[in-house]
Short mmCIF file of C-alpha atoms in Angstrom, two decimals:
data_model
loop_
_atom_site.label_atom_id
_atom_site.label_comp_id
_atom_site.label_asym_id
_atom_site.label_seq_id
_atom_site.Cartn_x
_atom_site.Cartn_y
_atom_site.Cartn_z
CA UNK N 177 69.08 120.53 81.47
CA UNK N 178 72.67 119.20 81.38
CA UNK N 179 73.60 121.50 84.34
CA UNK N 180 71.23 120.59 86.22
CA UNK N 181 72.03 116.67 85.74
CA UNK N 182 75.36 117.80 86.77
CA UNK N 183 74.58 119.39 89.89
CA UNK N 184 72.23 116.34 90.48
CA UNK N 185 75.14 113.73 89.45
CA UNK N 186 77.86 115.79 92.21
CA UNK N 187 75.32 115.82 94.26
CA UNK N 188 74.66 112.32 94.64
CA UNK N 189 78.18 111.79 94.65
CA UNK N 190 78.72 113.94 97.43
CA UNK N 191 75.91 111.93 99.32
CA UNK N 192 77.83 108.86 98.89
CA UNK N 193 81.31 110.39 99.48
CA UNK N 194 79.87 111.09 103.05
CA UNK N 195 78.22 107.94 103.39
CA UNK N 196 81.02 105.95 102.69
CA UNK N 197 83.64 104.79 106.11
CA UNK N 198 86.54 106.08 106.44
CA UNK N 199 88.28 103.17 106.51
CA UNK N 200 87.85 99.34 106.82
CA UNK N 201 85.67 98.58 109.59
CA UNK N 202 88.55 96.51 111.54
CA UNK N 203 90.57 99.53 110.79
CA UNK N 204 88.71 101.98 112.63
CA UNK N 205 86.87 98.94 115.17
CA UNK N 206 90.31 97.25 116.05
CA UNK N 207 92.46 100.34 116.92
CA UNK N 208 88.97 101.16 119.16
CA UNK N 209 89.06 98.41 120.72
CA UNK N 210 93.23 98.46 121.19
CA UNK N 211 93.14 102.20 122.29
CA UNK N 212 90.15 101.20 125.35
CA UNK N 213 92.53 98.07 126.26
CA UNK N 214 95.67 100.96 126.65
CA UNK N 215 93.24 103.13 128.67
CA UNK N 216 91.57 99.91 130.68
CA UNK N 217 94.84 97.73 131.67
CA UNK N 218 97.04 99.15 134.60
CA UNK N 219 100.58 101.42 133.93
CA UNK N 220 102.20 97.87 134.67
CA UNK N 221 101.30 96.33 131.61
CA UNK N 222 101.27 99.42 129.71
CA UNK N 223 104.88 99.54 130.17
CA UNK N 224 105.63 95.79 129.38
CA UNK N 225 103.33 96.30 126.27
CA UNK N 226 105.41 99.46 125.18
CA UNK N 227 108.41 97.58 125.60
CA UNK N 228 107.51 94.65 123.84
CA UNK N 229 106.11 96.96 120.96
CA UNK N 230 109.53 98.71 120.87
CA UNK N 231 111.14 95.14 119.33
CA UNK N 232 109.20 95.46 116.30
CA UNK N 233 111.41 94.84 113.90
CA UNK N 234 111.97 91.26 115.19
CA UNK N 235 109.23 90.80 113.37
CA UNK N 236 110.51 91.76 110.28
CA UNK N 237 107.48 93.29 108.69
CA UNK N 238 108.36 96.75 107.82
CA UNK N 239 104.89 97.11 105.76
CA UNK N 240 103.13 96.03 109.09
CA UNK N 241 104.47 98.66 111.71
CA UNK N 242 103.38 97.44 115.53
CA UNK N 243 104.89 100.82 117.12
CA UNK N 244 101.61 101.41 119.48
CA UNK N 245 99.12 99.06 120.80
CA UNK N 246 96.20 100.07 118.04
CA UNK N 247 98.90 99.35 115.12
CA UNK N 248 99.69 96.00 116.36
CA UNK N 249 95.80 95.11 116.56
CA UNK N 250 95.80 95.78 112.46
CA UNK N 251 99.38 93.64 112.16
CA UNK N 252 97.10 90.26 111.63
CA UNK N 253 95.48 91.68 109.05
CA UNK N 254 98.20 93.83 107.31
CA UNK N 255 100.39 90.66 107.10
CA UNK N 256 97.39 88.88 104.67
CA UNK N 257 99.19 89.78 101.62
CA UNK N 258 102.48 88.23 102.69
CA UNK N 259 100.92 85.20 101.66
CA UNK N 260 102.78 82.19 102.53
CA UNK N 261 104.67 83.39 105.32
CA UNK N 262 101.42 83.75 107.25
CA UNK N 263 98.82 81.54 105.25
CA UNK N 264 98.62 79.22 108.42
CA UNK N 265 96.70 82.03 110.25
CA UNK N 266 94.10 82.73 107.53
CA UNK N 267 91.54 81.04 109.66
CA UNK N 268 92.36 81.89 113.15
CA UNK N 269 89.94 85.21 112.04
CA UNK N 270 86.75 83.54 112.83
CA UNK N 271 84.46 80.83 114.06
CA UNK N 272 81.31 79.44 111.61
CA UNK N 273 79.02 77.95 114.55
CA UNK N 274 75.67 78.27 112.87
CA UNK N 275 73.36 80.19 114.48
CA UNK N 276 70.53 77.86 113.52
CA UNK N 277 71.66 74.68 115.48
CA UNK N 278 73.10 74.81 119.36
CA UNK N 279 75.97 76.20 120.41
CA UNK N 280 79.03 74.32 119.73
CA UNK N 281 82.98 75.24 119.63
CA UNK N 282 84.28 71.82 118.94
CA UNK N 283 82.88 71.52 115.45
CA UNK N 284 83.95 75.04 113.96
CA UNK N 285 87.27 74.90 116.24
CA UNK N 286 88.65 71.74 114.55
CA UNK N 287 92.62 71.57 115.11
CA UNK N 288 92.59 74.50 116.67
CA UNK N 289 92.08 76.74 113.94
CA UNK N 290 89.11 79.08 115.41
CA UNK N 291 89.58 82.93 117.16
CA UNK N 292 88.62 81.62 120.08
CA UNK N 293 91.04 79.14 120.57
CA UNK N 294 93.74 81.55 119.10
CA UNK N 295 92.80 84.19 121.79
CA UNK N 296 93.79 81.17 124.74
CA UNK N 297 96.62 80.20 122.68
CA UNK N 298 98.26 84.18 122.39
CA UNK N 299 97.66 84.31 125.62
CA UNK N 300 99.66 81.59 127.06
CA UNK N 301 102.49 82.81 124.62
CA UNK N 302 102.43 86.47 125.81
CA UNK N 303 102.13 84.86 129.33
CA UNK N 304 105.67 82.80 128.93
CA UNK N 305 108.28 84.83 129.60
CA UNK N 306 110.57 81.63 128.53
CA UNK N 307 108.95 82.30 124.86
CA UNK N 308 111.32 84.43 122.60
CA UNK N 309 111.05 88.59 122.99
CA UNK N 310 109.53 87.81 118.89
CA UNK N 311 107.15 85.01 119.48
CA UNK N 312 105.74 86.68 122.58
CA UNK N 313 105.63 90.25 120.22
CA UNK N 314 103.71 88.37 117.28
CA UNK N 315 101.10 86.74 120.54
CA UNK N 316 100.83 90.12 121.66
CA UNK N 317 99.80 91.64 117.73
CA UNK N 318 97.88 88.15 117.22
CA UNK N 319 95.57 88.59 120.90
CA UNK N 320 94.66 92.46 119.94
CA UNK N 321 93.42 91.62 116.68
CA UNK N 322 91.64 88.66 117.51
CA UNK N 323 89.52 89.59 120.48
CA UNK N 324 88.52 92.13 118.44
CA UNK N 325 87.67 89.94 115.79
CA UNK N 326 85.58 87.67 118.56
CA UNK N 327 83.42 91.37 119.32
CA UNK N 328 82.51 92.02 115.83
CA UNK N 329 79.55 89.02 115.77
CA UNK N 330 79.95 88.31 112.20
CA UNK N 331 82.97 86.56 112.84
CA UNK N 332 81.79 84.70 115.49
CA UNK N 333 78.26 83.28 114.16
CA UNK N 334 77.21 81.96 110.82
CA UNK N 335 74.76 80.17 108.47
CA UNK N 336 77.00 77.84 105.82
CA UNK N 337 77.08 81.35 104.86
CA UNK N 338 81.09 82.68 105.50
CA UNK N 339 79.72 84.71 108.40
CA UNK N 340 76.79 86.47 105.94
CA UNK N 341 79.49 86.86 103.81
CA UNK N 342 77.01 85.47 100.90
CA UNK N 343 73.82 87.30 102.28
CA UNK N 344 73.35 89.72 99.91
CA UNK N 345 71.96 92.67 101.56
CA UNK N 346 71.62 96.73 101.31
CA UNK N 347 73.19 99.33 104.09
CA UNK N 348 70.39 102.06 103.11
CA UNK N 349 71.06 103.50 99.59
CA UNK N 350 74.15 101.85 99.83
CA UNK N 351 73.84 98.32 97.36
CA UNK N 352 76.27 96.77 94.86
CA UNK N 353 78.77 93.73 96.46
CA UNK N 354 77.79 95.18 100.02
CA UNK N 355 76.41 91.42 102.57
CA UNK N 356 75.49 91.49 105.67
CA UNK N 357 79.14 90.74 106.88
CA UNK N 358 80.47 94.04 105.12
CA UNK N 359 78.30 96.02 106.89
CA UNK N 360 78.63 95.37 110.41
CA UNK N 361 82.22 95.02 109.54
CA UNK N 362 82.50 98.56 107.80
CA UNK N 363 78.92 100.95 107.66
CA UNK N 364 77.53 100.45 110.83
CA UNK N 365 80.45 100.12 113.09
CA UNK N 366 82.08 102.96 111.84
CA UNK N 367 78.64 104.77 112.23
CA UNK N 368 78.33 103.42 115.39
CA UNK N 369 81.65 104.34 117.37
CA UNK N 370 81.62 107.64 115.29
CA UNK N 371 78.32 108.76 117.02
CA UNK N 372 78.31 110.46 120.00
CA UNK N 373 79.61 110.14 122.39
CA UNK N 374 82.18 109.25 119.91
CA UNK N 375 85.91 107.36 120.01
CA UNK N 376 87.40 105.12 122.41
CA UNK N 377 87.88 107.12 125.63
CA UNK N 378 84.40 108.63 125.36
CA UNK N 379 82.89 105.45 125.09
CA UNK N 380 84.95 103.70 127.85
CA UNK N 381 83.70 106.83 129.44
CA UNK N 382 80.62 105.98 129.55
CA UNK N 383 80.74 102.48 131.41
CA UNK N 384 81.28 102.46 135.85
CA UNK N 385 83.88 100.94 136.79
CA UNK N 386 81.67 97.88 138.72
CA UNK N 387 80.55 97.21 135.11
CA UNK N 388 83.35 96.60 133.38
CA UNK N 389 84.94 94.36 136.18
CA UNK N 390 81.42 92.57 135.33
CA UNK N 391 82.27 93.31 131.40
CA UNK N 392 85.52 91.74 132.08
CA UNK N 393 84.82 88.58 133.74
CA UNK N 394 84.09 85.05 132.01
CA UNK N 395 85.80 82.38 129.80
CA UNK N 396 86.50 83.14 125.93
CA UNK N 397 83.70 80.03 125.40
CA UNK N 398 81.57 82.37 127.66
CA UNK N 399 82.17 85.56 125.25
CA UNK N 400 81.67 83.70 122.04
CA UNK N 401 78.60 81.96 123.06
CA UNK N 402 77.40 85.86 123.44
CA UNK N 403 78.62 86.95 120.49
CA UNK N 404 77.14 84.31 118.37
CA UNK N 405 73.91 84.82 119.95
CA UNK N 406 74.58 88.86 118.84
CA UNK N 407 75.14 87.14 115.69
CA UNK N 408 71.86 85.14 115.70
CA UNK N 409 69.05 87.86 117.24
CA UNK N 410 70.83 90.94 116.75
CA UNK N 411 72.81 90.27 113.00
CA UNK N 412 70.44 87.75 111.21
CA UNK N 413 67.36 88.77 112.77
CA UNK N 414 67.21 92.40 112.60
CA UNK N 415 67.83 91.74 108.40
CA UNK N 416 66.29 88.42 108.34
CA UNK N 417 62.81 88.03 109.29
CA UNK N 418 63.71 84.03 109.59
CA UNK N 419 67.31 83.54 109.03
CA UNK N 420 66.71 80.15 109.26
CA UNK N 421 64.04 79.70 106.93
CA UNK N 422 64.02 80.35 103.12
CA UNK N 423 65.88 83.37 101.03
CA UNK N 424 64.10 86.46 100.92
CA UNK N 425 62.57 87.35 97.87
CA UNK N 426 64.28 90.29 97.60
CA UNK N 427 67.36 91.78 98.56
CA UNK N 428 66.92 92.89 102.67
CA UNK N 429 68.00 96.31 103.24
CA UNK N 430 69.60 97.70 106.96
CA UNK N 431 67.42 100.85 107.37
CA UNK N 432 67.95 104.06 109.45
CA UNK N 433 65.27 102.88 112.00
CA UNK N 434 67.54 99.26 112.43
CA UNK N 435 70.90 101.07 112.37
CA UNK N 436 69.37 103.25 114.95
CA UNK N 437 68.81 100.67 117.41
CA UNK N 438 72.10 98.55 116.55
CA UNK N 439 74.35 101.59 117.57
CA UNK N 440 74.12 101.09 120.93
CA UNK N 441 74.93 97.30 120.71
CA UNK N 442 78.05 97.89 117.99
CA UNK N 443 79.20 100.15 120.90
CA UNK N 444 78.88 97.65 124.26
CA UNK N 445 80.46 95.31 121.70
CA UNK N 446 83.63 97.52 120.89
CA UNK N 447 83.96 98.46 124.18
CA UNK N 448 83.37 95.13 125.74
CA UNK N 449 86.30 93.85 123.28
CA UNK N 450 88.69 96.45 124.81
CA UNK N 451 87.53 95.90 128.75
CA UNK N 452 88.31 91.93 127.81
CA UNK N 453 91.85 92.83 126.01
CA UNK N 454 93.05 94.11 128.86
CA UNK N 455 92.00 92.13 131.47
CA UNK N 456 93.93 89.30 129.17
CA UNK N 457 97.05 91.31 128.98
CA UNK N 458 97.04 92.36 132.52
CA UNK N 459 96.63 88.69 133.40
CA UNK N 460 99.56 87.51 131.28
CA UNK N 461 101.95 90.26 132.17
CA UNK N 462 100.91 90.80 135.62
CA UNK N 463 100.40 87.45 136.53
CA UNK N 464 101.92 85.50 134.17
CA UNK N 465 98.71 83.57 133.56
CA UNK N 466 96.04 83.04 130.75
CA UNK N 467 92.62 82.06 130.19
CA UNK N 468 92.38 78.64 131.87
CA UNK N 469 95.55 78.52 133.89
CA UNK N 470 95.37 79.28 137.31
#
């Protein structure tokens, strides 16, 4: 009897050693969407962005390295533990517009302190060339990370909820702290770009090139409105019979039949994030504009 408890204990183990990401979701989902934006954006602004990246150390972060484009997109997180050096940007991660009442920026954007608003405002900086080689590096780590941020929907819909952070929920077997935020920030988006065809080029691969000039057009307002409606019908619902309504008795789990159909949309949404970086960096380096300027 005890071997076999054994064998059953490591092999349970071993179930949930393979279940478990590899990394943070915004780990493996932010360098995805930074490595498309390299692929997408013309040599032009690949060069500007490798010369930029080569000043890192004006950033004085040697924890934080920003020597390629999918390092700098983890720099706004890495530089969380500094603490009060970058406490201002703690909220630039996200946007709570509840997905229960209408769309609206201006409320969950107050002072400015929203990812949308931080994607226009990187922008313009990266677009300056009159802005210090440092301020326009920090822009250029800043914009990766957040529209990335903007194309995970969690951060960019909500229920007085911290973006499901406090919606208990299950990812299959897997239970404990895990909420509906944690999972499409970690499980299911590093199931989703994992799955064939898997990694950045493959799935940038897989979109014509009329689409993503389609992918690539519209306003930041424009792509948050989507994502918070990805938030709403895709997030909410497919865990939520009525996120709106009253708690569920029990605790919801994400099942393979839901994960199953999500994949798909965790992938236009990665991919979408990349097509989007790089039509912002080509327009600030190219033509020294961002969104809203003309």
């Amino acid at each position: 009897m005890p071997n076999r408890f054994m064998l059953m204990l490591a092999a349970l183990v071993a179930l949930l050693g393979f279940a478990r990401p590899a990394g943070a979701y915004w780990e493996y989902g932010h360098e995805s969407v930074a490595r498309i934006a390299w692929l997408q954006m013309s040599a032009q602004s690949r060069s500007q962005v490798a010369s930029l990246l080569r000043q890192g150390k004006l950033l004085e972060t040697p924890d934080c390295p920003v020597t390629t484009l999918e390092q700098a997109s983890l720099w706004a997180d890495c530089i969380k533990p500094l603490g009060d050096r970058f406490g201002y940007a703690f909220s630039w991660h996200y946007q709570n517009v509840d997905i229960c009442k209408p769309f609206d920026l201006k409320a969950a954007c107050k002072d400015g302190n929203c990812v949308s608003v931080q994607i226009e405002r990187n922008a313009r900086l990266l677009a300056d060339r009159g802005v210090p080689t440092r301020e326009r590096l920090m822009a250029l780590a800043f914009l990766a990370h957040f529209v990335g941020d903007l194309h995970q929907p969690m951060h960019a819909g909500d229920h007085q909820d911290l973006g499901g952070n406090r919606v208990a929920a299950n990812y299959g077997i897997i239970g404990g702290r895990t909420n509906l935020h944690g999972i499409w920030d970690g499980w299911l988006a590093e199931r989703a770009i994992s799955t064939p065809p898997a990694g950045p080029a493959a799935m940038l691969a897989q979109v014509p090139q009329a689409e993503r000039i389609q992918v690539s057009r519209g306003t930041v307002e424009e792509w948050s409105r989507e994502m918070w409606g990805k938030a709403r019908d895709l997030a909410y619902k497919t865990l939520l019979t009525d996120p709106c309504g009253a708690e569920p008795p029990e605790r919801p789990v994400l099942g393979e039949a839901e994960v199953n159909v999500l994949i798909p949309e965790v992938k236009r949404n990665v991919v979408a994030g990349g097509i989007r970086l790089a039509r912002l960096i080509d327009d600030a380096l190219i033509h020294g504009k961002a969104p809203g300027q003309r």
